[in-house]
CSV table of N, CA and C in Angstrom, one decimal:
chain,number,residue,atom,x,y,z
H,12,UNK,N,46.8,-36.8,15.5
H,12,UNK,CA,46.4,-35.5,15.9
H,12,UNK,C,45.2,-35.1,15.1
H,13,UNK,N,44.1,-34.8,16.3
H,13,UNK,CA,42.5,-33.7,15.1
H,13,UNK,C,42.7,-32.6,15.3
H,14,UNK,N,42.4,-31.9,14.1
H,14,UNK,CA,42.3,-30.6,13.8
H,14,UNK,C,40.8,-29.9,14.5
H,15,UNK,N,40.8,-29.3,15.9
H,15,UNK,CA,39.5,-28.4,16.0
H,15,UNK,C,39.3,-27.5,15.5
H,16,UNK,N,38.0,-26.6,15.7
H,16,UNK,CA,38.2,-25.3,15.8
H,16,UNK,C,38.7,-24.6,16.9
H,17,UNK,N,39.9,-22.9,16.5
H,17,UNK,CA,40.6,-22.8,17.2
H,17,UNK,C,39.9,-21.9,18.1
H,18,UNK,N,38.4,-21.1,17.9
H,18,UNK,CA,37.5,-20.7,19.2
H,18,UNK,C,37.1,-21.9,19.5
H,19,UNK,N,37.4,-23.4,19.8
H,19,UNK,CA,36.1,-24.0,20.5
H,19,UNK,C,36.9,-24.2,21.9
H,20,UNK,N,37.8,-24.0,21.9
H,20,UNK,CA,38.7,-24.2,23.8
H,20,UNK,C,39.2,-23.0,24.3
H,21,UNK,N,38.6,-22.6,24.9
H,21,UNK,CA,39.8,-21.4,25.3
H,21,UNK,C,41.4,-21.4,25.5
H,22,UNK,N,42.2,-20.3,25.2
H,22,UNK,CA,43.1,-20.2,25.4
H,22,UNK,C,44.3,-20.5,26.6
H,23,UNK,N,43.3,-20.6,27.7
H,23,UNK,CA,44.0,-21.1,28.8
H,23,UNK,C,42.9,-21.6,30.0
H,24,UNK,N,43.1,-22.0,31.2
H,24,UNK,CA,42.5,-22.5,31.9
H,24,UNK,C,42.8,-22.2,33.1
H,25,UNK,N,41.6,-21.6,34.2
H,25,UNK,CA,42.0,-21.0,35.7
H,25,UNK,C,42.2,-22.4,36.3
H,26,UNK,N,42.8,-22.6,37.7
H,26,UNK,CA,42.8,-23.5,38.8
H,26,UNK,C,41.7,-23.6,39.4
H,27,UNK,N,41.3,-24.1,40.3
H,27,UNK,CA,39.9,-23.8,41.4
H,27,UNK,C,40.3,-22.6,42.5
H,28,UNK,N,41.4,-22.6,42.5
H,28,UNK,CA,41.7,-21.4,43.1
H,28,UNK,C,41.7,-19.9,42.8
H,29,UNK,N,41.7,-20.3,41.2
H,29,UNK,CA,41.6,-18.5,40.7
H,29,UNK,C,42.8,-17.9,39.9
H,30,UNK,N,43.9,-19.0,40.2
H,30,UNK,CA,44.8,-18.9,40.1
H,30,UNK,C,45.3,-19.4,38.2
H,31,UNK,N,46.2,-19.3,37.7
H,31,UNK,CA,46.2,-19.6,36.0
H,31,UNK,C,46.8,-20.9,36.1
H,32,UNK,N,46.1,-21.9,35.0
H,32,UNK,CA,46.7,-22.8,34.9
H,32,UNK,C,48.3,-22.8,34.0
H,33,UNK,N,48.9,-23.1,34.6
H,33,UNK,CA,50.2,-22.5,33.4
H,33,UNK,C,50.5,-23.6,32.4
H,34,UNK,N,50.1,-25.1,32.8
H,34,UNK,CA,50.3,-26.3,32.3
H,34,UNK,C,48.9,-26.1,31.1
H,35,UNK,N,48.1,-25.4,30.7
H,35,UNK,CA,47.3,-24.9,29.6
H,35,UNK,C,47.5,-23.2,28.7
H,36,UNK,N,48.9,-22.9,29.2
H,36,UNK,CA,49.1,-21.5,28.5
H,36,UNK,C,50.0,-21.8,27.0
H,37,UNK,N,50.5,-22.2,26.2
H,37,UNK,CA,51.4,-22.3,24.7
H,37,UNK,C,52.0,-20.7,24.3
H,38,UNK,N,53.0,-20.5,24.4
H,38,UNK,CA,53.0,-19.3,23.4
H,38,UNK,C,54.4,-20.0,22.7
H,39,UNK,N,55.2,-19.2,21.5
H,39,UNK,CA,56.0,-19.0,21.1
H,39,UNK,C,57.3,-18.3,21.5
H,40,UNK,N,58.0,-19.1,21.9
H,40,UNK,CA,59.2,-18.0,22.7
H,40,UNK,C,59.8,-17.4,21.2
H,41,UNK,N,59.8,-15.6,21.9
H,41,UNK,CA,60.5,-14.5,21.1
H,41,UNK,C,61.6,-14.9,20.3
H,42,UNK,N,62.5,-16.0,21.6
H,42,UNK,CA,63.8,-15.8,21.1
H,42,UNK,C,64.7,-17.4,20.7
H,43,UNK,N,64.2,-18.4,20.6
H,43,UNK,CA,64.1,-19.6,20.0
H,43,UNK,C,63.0,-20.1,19.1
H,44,UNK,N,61.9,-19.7,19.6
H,44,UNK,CA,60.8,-20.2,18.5
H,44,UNK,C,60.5,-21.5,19.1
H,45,UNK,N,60.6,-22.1,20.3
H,45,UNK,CA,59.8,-23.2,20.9
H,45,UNK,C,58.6,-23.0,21.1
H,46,UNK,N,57.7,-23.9,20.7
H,46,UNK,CA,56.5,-24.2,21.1
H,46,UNK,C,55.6,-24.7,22.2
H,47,UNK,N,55.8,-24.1,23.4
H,47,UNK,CA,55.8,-25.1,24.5
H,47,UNK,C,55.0,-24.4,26.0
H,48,UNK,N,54.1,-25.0,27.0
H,48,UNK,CA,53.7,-24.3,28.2
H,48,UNK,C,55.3,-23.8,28.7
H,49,UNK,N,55.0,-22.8,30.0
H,49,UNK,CA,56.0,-22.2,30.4
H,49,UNK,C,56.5,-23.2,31.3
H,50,UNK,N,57.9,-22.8,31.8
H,50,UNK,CA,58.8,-23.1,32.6
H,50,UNK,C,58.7,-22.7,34.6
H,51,UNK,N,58.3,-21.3,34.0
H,51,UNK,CA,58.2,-20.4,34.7
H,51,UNK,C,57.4,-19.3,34.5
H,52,UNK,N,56.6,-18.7,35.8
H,52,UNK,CA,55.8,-17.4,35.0
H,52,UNK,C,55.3,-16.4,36.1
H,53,UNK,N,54.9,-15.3,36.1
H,53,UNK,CA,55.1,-14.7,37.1
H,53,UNK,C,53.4,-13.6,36.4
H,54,UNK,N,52.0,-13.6,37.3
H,54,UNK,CA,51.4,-12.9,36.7
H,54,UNK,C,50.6,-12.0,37.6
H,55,UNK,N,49.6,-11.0,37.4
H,55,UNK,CA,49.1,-10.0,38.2
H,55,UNK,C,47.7,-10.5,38.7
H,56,UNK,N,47.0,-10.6,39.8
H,56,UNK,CA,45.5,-11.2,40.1
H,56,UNK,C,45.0,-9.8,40.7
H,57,UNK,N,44.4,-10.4,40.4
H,57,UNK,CA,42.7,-9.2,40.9
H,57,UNK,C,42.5,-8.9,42.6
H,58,UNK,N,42.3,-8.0,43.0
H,58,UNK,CA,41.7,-8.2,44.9
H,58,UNK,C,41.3,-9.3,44.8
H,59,UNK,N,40.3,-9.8,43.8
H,59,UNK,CA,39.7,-11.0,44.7
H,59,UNK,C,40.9,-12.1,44.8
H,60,UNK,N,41.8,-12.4,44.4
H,60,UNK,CA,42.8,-13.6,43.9
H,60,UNK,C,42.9,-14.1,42.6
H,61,UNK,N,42.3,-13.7,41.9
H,61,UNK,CA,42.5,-14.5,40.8
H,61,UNK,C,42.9,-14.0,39.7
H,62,UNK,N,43.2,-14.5,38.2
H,62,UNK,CA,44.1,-14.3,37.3
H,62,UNK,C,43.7,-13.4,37.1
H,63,UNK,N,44.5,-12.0,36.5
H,63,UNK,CA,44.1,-10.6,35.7
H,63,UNK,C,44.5,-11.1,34.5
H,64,UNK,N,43.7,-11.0,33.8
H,64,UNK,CA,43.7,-11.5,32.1
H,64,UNK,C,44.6,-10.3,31.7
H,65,UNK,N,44.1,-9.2,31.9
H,65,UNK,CA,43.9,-7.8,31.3
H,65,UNK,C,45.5,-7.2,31.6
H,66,UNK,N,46.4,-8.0,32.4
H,66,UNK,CA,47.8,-7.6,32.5
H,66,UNK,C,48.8,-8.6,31.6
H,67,UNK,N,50.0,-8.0,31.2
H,67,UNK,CA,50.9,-8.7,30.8
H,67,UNK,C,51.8,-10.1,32.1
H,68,UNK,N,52.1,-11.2,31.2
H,68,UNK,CA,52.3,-12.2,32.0
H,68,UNK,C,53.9,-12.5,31.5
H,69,UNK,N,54.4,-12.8,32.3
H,69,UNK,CA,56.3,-12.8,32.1
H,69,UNK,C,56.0,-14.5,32.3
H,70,UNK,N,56.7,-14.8,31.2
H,70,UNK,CA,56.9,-16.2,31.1
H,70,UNK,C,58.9,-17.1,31.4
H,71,UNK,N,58.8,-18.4,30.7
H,71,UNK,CA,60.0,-18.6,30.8
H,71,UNK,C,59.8,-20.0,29.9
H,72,UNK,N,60.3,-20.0,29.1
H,72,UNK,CA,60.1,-21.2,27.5
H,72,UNK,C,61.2,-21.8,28.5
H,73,UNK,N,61.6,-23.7,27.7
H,73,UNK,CA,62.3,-24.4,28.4
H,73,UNK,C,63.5,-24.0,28.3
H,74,UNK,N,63.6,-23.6,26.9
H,74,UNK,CA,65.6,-23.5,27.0
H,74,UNK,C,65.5,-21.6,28.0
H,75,UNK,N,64.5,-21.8,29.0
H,75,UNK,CA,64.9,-20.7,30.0
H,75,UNK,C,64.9,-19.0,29.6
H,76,UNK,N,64.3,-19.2,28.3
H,76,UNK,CA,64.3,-17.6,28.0
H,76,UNK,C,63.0,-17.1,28.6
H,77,UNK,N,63.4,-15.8,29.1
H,77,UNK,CA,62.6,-14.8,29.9
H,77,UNK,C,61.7,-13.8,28.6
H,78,UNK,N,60.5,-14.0,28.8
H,78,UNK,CA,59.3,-13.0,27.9
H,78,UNK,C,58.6,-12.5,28.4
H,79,UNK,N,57.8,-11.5,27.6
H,79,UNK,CA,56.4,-11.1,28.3
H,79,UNK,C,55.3,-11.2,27.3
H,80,UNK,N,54.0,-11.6,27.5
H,80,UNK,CA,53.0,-11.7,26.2
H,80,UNK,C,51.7,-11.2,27.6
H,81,UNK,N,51.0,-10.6,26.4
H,81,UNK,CA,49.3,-11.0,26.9
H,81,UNK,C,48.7,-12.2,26.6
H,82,UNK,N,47.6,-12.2,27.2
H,82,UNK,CA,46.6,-13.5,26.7
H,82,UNK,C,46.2,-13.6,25.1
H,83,UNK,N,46.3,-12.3,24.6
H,83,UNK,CA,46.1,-12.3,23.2
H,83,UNK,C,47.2,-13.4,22.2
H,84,UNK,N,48.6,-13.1,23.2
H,84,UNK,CA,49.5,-13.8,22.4
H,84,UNK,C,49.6,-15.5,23.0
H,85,UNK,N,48.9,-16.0,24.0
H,85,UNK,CA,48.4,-17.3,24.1
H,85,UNK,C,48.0,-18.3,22.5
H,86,UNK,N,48.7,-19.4,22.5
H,86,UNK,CA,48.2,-19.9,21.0
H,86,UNK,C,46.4,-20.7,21.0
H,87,UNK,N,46.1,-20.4,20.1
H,87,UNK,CA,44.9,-21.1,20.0
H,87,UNK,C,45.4,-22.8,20.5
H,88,UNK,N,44.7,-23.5,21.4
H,88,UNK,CA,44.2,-24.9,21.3
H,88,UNK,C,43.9,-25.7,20.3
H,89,UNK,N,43.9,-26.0,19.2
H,89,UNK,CA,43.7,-26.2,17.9
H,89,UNK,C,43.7,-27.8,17.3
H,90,UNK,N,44.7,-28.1,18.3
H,90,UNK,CA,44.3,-29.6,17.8
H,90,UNK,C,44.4,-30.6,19.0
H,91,UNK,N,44.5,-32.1,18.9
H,91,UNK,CA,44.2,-33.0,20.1
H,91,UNK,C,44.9,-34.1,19.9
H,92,UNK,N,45.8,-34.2,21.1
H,92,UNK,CA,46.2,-36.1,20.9
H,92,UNK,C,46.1,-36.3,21.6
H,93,UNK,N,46.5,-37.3,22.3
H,93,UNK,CA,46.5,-38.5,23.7
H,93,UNK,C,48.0,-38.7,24.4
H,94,UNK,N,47.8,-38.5,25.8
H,94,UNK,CA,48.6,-38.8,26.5
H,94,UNK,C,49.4,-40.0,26.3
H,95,UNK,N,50.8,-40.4,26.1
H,95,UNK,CA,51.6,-41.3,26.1
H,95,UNK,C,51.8,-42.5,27.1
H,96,UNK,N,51.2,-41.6,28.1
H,96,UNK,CA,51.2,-42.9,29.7
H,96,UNK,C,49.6,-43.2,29.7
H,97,UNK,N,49.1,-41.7,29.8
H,97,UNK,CA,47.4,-42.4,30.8
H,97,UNK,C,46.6,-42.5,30.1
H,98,UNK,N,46.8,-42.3,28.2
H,98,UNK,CA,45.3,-41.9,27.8
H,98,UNK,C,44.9,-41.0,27.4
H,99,UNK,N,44.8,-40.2,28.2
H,99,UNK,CA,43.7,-38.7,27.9
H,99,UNK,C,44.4,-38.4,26.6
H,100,UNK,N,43.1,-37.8,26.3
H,100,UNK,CA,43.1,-36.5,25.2
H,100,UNK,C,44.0,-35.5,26.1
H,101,UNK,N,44.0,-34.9,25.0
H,101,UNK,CA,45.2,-33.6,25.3
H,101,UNK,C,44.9,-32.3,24.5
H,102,UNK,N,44.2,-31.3,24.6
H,102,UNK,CA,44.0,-30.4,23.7
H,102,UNK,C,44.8,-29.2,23.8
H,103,UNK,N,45.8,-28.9,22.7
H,103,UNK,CA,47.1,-28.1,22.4
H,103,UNK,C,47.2,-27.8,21.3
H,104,UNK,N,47.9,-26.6,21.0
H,104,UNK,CA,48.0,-26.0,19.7
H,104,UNK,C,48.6,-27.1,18.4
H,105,UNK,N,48.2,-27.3,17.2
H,105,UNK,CA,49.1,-27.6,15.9
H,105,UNK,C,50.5,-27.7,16.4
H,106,UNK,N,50.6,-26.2,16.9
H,106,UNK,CA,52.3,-26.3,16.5
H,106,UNK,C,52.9,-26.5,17.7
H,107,UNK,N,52.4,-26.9,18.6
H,107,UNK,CA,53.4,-27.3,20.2
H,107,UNK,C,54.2,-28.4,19.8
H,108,UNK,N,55.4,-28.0,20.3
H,108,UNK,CA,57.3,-29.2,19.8
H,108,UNK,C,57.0,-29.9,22.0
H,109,UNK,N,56.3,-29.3,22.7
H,109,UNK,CA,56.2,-29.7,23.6
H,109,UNK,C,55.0,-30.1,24.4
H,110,UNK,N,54.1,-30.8,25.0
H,110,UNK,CA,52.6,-30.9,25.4
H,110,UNK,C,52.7,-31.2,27.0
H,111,UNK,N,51.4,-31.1,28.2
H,111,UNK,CA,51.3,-31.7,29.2
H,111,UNK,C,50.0,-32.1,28.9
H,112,UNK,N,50.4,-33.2,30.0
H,112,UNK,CA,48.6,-34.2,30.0
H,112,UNK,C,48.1,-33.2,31.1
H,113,UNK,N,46.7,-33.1,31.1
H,113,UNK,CA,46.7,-32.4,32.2
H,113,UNK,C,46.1,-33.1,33.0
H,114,UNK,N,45.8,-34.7,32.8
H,114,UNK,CA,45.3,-35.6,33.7
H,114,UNK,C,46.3,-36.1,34.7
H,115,UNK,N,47.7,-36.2,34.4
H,115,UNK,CA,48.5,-36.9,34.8
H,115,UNK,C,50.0,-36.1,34.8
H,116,UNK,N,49.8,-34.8,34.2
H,116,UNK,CA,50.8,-33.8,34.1
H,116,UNK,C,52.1,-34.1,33.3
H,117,UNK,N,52.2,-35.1,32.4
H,117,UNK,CA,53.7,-35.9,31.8
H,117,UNK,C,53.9,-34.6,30.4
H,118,UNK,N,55.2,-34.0,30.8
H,118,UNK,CA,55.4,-33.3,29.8
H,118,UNK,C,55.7,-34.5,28.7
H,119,UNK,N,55.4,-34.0,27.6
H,119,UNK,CA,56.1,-35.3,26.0
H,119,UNK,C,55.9,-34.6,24.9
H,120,UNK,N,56.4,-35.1,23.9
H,120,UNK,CA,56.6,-34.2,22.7
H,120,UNK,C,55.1,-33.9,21.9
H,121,UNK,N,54.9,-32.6,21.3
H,121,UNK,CA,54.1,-32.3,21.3
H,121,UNK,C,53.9,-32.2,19.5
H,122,UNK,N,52.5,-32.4,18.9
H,122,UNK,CA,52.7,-32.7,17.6
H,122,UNK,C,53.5,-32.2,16.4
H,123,UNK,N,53.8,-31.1,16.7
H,123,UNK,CA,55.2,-30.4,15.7
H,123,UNK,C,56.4,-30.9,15.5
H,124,UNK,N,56.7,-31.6,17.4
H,124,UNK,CA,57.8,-31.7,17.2
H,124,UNK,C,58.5,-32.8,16.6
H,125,UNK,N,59.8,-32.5,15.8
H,125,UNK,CA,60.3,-33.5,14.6
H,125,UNK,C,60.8,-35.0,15.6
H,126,UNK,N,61.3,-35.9,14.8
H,126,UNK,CA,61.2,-37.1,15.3
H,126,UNK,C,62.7,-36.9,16.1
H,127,UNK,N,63.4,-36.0,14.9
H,127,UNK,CA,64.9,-35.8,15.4
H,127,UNK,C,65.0,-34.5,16.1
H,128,UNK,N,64.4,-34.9,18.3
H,128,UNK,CA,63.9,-34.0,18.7
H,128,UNK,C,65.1,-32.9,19.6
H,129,UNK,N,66.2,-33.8,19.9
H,129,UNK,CA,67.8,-33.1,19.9
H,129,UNK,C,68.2,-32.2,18.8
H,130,UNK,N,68.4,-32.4,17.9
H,130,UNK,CA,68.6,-31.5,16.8
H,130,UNK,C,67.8,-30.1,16.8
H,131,UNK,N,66.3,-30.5,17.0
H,131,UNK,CA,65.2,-29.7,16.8
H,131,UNK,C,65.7,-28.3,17.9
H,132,UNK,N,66.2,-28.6,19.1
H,132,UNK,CA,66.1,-28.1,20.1
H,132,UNK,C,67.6,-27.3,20.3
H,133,UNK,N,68.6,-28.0,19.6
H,133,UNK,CA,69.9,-27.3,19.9
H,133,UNK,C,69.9,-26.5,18.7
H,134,UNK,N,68.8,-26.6,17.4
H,134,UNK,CA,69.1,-25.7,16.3
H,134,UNK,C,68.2,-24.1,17.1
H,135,UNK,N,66.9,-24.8,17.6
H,135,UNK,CA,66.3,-23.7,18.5
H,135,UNK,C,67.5,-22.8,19.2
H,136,UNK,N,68.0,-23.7,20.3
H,136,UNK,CA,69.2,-22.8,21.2
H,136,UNK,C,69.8,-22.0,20.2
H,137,UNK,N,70.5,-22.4,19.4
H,137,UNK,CA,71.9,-21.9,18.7
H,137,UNK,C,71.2,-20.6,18.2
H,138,UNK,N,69.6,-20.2,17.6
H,138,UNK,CA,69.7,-19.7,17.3
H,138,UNK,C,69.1,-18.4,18.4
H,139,UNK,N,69.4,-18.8,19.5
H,139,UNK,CA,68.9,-17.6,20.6
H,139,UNK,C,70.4,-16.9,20.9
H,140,UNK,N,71.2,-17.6,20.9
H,140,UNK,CA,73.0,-17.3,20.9
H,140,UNK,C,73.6,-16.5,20.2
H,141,UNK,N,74.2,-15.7,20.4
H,141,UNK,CA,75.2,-14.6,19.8
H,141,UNK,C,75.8,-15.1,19.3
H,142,UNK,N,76.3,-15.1,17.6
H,142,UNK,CA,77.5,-15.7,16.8
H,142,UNK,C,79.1,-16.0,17.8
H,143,UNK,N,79.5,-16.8,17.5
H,143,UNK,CA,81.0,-16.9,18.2
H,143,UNK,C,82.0,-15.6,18.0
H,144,UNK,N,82.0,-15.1,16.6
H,144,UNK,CA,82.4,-14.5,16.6
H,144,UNK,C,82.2,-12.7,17.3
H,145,UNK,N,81.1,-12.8,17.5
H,145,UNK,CA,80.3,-12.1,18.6
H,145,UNK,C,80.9,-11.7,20.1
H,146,UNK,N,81.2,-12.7,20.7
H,146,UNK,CA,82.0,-13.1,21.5
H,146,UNK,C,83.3,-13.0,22.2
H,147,UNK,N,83.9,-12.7,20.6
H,147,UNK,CA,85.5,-12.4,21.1
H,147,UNK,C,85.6,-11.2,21.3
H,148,UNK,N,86.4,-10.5,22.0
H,148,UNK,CA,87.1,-9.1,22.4
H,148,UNK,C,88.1,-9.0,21.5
């Protein structure tokens, strides 16, 4: 992994259609703390069609939690590795536990994330979950 500068890429990337790239957006989910592009996401365009920067964007992190951020809360692009199947560079935040190529689209782990990447992910969950004892009536 290189360390860039975190203005030298923008924070996310339109389609040719106008449309937002969502396979180039990173945030931090509120409520696990994954590092990862969305799952899901739902955002506002302009008459003409295309992305409204200037509205809030409803996301969906992998373990499926529902948020809302602006573009402000997009992570800087900050560092770079290489695709696992094709190659490419890959330019994504330091702290992404998740990455896509965007040559070839292969989600794969992304440089934060620990080697022991099950663990990593069920301590994430556990800690989006109400205690057990929470639970009982």
């Amino acid at each position: 992994m290189d360390l860039i500068p975190a203005d030298a890429v923008p924070r996310f990337q339109t389609r040719p259609d106008g449309g937002l790239d969502i396979d180039t957006v990173y945030t931090r989910c509120p409520q696990c703390g994954i590092v990862a592009t969305s799952t899901g996401v739902d955002y506002a365009i302009t008459a003409g069609g295309d992305f409204d920067p200037g509205e809030p964007v409803e996301l969906a992190c992998p373990a499926l939690h529902h948020y809302r951020v602006t573009v402000a809360d997009f992570l800087p692009r900050d560092a770079s590795c290489f695709c696992v199947r094709c190659g490419s560079p890959i330019v994504v935040p330091a702290t992404a536990d998740q990455v896509v190529c965007l040559t070839c689209r292969l989600y794969q782990d992304g440089p934060a994330r620990p080697t022991d990447a099950v663990s990593h992910f069920e301590a994430a969950d556990a800690l989006s979950r109400p205690p057990k004892a929470a639970l009982k009536r």
